[in-house]
mmCIF file of C-alpha atoms and ligand atoms in Angstrom:
data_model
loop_
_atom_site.group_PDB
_atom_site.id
_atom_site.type_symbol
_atom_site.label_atom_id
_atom_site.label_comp_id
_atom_site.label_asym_id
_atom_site.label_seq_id
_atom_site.Cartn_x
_atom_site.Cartn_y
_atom_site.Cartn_z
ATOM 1 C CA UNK K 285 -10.893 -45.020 185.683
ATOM 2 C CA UNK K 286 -12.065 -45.627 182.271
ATOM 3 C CA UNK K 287 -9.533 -47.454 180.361
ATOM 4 C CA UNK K 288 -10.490 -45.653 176.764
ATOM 5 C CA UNK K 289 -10.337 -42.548 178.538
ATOM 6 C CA UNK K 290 -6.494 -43.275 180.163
ATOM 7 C CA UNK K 291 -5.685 -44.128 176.928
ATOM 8 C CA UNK K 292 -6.423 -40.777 175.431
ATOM 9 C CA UNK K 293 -3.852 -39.199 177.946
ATOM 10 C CA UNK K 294 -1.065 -41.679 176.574
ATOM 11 C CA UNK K 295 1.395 -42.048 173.894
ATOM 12 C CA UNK K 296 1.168 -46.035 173.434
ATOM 13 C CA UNK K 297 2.246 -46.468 169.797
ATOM 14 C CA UNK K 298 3.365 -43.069 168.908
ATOM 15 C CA UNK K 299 7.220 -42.155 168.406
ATOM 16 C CA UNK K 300 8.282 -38.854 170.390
ATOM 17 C CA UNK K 301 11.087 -36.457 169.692
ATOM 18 C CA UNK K 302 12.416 -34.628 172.299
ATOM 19 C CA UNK K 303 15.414 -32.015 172.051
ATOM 20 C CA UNK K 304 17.063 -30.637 174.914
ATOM 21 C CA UNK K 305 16.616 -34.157 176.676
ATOM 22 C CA UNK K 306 20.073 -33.984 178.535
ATOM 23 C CA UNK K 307 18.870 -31.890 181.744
ATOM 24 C CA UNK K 308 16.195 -30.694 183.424
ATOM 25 C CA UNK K 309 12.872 -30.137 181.863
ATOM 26 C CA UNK K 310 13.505 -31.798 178.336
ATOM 27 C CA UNK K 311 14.758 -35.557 180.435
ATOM 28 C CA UNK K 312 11.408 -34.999 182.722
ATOM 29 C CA UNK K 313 10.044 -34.645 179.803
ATOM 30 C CA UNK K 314 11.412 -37.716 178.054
ATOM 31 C CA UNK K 315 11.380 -40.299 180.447
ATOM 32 C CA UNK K 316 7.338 -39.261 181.360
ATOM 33 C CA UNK K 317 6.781 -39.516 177.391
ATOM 34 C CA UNK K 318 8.193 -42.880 178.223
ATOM 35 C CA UNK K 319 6.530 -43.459 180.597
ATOM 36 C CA UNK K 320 2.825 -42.736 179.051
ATOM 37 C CA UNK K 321 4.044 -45.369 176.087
ATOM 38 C CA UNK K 322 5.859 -43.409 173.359
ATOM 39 C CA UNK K 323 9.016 -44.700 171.722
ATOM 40 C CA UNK K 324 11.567 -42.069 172.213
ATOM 41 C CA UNK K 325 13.961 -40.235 169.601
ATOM 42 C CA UNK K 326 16.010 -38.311 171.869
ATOM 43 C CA UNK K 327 18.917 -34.969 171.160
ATOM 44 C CA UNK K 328 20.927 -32.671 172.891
ATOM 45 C CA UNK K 329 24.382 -31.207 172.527
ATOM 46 C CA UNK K 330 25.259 -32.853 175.846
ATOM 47 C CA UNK K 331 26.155 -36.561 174.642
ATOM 48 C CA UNK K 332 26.982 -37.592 178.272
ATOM 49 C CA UNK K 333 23.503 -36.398 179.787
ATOM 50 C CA UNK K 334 21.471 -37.949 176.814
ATOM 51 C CA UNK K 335 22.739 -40.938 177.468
ATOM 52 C CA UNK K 336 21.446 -40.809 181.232
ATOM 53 C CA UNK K 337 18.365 -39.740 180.156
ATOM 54 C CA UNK K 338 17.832 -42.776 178.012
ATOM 55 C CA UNK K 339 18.805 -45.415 180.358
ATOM 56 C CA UNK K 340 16.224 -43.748 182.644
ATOM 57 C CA UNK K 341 13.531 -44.288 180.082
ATOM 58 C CA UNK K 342 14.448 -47.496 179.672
ATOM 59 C CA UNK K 343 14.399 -48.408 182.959
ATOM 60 C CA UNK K 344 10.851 -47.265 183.273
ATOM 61 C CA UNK K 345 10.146 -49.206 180.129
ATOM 62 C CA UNK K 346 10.097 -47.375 176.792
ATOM 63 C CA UNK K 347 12.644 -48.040 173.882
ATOM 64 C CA UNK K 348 15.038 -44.512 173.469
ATOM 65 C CA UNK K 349 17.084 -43.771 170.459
ATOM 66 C CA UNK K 350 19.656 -40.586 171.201
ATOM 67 C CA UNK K 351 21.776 -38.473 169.134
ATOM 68 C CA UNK K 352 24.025 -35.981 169.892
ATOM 69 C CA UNK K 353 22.028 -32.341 168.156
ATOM 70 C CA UNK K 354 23.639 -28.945 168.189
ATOM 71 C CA UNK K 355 20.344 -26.882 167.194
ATOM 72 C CA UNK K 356 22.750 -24.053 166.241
ATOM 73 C CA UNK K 357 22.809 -25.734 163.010
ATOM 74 C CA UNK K 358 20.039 -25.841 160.967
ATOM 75 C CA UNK K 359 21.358 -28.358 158.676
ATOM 76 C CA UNK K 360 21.928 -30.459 161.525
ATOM 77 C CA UNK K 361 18.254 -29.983 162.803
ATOM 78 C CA UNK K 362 17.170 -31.497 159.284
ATOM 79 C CA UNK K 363 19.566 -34.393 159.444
ATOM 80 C CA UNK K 364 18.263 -35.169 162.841
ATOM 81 C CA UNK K 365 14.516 -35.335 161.835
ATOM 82 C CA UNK K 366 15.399 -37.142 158.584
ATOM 83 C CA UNK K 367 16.849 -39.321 160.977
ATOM 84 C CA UNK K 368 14.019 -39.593 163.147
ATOM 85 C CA UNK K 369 11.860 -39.895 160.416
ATOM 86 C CA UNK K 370 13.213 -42.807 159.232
ATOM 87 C CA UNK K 371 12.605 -44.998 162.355
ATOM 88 C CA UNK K 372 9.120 -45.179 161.377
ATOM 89 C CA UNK K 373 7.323 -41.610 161.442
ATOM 90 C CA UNK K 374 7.388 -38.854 164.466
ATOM 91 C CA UNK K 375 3.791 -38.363 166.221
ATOM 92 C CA UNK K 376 5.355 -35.605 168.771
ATOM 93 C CA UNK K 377 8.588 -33.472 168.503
ATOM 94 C CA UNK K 378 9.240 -31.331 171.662
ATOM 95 C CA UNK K 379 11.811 -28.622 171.231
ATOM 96 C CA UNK K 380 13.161 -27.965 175.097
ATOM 97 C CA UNK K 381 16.765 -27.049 174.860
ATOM 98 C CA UNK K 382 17.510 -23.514 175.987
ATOM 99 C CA UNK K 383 20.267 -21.111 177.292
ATOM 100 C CA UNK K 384 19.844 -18.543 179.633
ATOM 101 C CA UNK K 385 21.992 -15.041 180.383
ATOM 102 C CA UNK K 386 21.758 -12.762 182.280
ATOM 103 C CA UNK K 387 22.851 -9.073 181.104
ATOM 104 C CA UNK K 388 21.531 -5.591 181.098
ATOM 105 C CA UNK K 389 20.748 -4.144 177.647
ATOM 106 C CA UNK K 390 23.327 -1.119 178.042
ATOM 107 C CA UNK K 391 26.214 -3.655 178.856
ATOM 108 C CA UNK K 392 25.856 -4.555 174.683
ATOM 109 C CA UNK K 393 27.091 -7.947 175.048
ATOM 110 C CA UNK K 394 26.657 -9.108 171.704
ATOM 111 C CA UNK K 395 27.923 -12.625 171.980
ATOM 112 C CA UNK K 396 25.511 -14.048 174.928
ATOM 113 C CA UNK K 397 22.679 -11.968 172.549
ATOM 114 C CA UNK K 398 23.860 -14.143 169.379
ATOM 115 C CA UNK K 399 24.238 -16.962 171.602
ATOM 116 C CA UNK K 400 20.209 -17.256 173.260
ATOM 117 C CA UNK K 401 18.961 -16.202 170.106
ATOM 118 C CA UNK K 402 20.758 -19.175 168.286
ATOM 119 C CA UNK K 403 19.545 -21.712 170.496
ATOM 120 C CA UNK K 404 16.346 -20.457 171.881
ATOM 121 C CA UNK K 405 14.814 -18.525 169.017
ATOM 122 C CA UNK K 406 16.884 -20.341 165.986
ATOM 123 C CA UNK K 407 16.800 -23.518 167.316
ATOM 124 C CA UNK K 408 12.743 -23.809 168.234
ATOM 125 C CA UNK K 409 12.224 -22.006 164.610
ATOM 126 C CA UNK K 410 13.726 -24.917 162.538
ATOM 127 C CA UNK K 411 13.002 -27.795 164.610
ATOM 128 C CA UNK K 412 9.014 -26.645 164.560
ATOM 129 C CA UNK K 413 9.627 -26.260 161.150
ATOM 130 C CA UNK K 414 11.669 -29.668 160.512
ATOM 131 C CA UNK K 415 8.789 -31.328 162.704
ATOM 132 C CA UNK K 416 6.352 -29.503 160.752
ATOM 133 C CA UNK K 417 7.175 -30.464 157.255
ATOM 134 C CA UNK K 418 7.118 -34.433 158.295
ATOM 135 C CA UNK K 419 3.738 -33.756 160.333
ATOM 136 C CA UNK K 420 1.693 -32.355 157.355
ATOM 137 C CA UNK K 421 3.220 -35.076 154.891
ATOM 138 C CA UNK K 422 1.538 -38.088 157.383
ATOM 139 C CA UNK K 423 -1.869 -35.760 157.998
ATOM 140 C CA UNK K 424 -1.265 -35.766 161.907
ATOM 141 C CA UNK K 425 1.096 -34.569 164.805
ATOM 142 C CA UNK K 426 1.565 -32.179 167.928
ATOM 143 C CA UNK K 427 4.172 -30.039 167.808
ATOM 144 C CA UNK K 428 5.626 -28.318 171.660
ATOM 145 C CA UNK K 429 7.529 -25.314 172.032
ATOM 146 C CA UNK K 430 9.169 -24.398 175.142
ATOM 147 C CA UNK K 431 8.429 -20.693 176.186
ATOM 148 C CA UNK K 432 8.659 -18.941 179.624
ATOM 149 C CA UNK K 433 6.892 -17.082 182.097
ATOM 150 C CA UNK K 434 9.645 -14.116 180.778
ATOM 151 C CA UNK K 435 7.672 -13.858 177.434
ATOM 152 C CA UNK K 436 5.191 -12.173 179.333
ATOM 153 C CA UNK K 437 6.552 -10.334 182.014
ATOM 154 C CA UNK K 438 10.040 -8.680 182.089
ATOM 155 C CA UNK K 439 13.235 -9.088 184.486
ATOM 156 C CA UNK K 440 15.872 -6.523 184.836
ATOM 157 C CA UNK K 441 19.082 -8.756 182.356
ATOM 158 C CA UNK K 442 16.502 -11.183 180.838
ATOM 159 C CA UNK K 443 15.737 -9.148 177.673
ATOM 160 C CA UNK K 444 17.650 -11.369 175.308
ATOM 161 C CA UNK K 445 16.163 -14.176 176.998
ATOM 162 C CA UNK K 446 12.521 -12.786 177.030
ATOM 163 C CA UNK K 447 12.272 -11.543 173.883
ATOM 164 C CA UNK K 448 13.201 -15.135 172.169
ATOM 165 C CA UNK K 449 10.384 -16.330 174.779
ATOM 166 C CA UNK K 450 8.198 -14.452 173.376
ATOM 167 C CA UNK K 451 9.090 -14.815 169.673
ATOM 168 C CA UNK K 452 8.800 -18.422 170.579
ATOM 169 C CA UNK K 453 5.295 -17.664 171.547
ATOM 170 C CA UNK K 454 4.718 -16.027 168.092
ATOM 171 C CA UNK K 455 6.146 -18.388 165.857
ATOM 172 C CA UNK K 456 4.340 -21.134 167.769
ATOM 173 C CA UNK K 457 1.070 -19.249 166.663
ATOM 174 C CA UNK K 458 1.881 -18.740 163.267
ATOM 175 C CA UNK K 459 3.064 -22.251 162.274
ATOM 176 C CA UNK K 460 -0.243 -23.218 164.172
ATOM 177 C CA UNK K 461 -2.324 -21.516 161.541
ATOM 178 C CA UNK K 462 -0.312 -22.705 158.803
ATOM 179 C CA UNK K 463 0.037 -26.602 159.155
ATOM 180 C CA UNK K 464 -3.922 -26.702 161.577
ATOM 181 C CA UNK K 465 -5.309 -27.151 158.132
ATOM 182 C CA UNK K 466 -2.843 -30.522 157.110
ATOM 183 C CA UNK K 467 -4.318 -31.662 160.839
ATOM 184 C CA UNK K 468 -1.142 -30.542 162.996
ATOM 185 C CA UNK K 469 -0.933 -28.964 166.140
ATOM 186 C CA UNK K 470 1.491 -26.273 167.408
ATOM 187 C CA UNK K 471 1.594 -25.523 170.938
ATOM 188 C CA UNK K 472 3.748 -24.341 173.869
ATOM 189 C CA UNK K 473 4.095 -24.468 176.908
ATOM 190 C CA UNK K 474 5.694 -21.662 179.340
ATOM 191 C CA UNK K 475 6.970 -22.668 182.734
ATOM 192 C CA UNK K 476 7.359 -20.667 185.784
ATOM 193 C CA UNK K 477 10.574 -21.428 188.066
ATOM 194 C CA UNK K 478 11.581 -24.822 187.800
ATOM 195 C CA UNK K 479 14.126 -26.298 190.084
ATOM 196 C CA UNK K 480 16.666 -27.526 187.424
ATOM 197 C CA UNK K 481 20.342 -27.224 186.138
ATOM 198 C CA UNK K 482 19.544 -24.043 184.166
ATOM 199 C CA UNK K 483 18.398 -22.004 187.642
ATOM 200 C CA UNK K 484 20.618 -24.547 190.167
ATOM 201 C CA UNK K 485 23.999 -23.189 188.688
ATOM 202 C CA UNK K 486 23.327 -19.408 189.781
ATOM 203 C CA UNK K 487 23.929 -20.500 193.522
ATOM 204 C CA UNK K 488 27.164 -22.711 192.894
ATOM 205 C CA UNK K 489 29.924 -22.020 194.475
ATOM 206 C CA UNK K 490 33.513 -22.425 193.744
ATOM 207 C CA UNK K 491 33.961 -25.993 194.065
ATOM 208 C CA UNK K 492 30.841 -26.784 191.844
ATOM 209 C CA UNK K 493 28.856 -27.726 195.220
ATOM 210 C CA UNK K 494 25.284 -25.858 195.193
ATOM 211 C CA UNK K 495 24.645 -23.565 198.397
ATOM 212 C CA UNK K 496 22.443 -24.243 199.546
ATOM 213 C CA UNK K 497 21.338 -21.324 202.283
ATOM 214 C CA UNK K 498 21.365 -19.081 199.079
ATOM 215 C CA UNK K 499 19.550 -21.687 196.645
ATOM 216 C CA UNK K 500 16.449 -21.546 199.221
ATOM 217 C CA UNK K 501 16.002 -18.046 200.286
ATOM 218 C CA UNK K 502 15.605 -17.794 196.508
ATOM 219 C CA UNK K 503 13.402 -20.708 195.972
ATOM 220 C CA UNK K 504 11.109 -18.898 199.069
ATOM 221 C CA UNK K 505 11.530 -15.391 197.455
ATOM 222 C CA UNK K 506 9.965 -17.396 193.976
ATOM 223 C CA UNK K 507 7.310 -19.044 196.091
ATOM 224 C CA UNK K 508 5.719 -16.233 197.573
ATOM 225 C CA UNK K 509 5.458 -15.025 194.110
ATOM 226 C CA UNK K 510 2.939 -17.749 193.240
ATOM 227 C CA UNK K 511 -0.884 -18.162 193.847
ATOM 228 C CA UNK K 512 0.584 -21.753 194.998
ATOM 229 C CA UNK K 513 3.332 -20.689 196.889
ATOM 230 C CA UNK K 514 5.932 -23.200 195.961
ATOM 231 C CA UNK K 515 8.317 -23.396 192.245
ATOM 232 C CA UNK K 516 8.139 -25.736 190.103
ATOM 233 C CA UNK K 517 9.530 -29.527 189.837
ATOM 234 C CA UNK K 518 10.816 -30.660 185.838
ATOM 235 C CA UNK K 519 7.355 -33.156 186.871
ATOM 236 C CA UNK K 520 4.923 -29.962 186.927
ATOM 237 C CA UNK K 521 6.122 -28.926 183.363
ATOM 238 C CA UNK K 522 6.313 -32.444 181.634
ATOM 239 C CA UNK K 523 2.750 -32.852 182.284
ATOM 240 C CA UNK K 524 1.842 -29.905 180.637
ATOM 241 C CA UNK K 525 3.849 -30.984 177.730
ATOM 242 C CA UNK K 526 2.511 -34.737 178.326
ATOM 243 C CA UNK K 527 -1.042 -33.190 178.105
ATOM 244 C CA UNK K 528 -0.410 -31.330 174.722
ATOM 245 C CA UNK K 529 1.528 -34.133 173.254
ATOM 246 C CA UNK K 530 -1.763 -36.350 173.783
ATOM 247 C CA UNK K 531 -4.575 -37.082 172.245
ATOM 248 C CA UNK K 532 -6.319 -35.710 175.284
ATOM 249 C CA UNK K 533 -5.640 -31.892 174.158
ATOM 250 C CA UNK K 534 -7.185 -32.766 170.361
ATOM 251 C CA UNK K 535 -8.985 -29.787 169.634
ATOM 252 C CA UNK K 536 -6.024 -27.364 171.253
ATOM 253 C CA UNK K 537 -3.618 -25.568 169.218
ATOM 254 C CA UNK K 538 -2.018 -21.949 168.968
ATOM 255 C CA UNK K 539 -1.891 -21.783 172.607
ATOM 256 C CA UNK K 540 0.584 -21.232 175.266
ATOM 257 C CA UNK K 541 -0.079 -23.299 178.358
ATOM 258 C CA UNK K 542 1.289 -22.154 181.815
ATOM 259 C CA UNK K 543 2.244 -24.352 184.300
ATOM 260 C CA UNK K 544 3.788 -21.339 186.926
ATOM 261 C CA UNK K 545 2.055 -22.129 189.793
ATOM 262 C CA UNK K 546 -0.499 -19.060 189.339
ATOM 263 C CA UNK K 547 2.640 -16.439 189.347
ATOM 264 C CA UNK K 548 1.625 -14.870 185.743
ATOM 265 C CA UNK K 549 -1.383 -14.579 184.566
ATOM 266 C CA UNK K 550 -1.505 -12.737 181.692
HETATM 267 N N1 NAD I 60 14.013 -23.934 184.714
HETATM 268 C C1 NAD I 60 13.183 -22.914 184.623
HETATM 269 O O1 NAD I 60 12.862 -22.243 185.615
HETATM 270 C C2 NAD I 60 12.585 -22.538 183.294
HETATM 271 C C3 NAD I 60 11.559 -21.584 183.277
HETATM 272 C C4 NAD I 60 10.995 -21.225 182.063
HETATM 273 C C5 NAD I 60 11.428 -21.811 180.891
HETATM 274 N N2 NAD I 60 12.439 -22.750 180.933
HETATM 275 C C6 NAD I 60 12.841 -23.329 179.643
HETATM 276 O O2 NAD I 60 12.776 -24.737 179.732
HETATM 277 C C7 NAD I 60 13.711 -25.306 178.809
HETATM 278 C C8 NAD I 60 14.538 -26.344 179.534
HETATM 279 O O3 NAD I 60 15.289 -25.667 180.537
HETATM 280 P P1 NAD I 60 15.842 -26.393 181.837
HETATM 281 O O4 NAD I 60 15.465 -25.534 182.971
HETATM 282 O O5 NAD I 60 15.485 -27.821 181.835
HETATM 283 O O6 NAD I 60 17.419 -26.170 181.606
HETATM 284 P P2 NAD I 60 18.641 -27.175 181.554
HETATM 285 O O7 NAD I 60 19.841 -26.320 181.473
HETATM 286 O O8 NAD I 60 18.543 -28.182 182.648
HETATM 287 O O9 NAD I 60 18.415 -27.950 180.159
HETATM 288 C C9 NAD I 60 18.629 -27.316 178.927
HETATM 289 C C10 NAD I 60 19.067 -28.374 177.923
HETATM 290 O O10 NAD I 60 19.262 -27.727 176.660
HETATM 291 C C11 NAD I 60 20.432 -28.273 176.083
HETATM 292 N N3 NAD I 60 21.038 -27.382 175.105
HETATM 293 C C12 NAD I 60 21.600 -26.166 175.319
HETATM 294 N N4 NAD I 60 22.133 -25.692 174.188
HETATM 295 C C13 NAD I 60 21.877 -26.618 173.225
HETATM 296 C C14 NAD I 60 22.168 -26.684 171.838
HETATM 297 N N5 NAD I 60 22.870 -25.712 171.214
HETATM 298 N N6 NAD I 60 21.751 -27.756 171.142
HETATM 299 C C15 NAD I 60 21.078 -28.779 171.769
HETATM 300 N N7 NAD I 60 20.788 -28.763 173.086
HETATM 301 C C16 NAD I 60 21.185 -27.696 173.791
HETATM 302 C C17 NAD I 60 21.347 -28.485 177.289
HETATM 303 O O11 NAD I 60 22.453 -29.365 176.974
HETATM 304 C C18 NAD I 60 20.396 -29.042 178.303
HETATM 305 O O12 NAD I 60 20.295 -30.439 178.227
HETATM 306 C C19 NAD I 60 14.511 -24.133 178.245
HETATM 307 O O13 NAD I 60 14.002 -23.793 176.977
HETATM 308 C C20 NAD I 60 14.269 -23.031 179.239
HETATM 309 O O14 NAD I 60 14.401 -21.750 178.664
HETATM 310 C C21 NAD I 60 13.016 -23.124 182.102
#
């Protein structure tokens, strides 16, 4: 393959924040940011977990930086990008962490309502922005929000969840519009069902130990839902963000890309 053209798909020389890089999607994410050449700024509430997900980066070669980030707190958020800032600029700032819960609307819980909106809604609105305002002071940057396949379709308990999905979707948009001109990009990207920590804990049992029995009649029951028939691996979603956080996807912002395996198409 063209070498020039490889390059355009990598991050060699750019610095990378990713939040939420404890679990799941967000480490995928990290360690294949790594992987492509980016020098990694790395935060999550879960201190224990970040640290595994830098000494996998490292392992596969890229230098990781981590720092314990509640995104609850907006001041925090600010420190953290000052912070990030100061190692030398931030080309790409992914926010990934998210909560999920699963109630119907009548049941009125407000605290697991307070609680998604803080992290998933709250916590993607000021890091965009924090990424946002050091972006348009350097002229450059690619901004990734993490939506779902729930900001387009709805589940029976998911409405919390949903609707900051699809707020996410918005806001994405509109800080699009307003920092495209100062040569920033603002994009998300929605996965369909990922196997990962966030979906893996609904078929725990007592002892912690995953059943599994239950955990695949549910990952079959998600399968036949796609045009692909199969769910999705944290891989399948951090090359989606890998592609957006590139130089590849230049000319693409505003948008909300879907790695799902053809199960929405909306
Ligand atoms: N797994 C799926 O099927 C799926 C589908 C669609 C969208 N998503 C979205 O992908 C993102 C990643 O989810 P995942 O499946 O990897 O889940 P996960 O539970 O494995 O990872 C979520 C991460 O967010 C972090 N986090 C939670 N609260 C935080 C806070 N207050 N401050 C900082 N970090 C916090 C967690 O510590 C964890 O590391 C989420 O935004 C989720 O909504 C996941």
């Amino acid at each position: 393959m063209d070498q020039g053209l490889l390059a355009t798909f990598g991050l060699k020389g750019r610095r990378a924040v990713v939040i939420g890089a404890a679990s799941g999607i967000g480490r995928e994410t990290a360690v294949t940011f790594g992987r492509a050449g980016a020098a990694l700024v790395l935060g999550d509430v879960d201190e224990a977990g970040l640290a595994e997900t830098a000494d996998r980066a490292r392992a596969a070669g890229a230098e990781a930086l981590t720092r314990r980030l509640d995104v609850r707190d907006p001041g925090a958020i600010q420190a953290f990008a000052d912070w990030a800032d100061a190692q030398g600029g931030v080309d790409v700032w992914a926010n990934v962490a998210g909560v999920i819960a699963s109630f119907e609307m009548v049941e009125a819980d407000t605290a697991a309502f307070d609680r998604i909106l803080d992290v998933n809604l709250k916590g993607t609105y000021w890091g965009a922005a924090a990424a946002a305002r050091i972006m348009s002071a350097r002229g450059r940057g690619s901004i990734i929000n993490t939506s779902s396949t729930g900001a387009d379709n709805p589940s029976p308990g998911l409405s919390a969840y949903s609707l900051t999905k699809a707020a996410v979707n918005m806001l994405t948009r509109t800080l699009a519009v307003e920092v495209g001109p100062k040569g920033v990009r603002v994009n998300a990207v929605a996965p369909g069902y990922t196997d990962t920590p966030m979906v893996t804990h609904r078929f725990r049992g007592p002892d912690g130990g995953i059943d599994q029995a239950r955990k695949e009649e549910i990952f079959a029951g998600r399968a036949a839902k796609a045009a692909l028939r199969r769910t999705g691996e944290p891989i399948d979603i951090a090359m989606a963000m890998l592609y957006l956080a590139s130089d590849a996807s230049s000319f693409v912002t505003g948008q909300v890309l879907r790695p799902n395996g053809g199960t929405s198409m909306p």
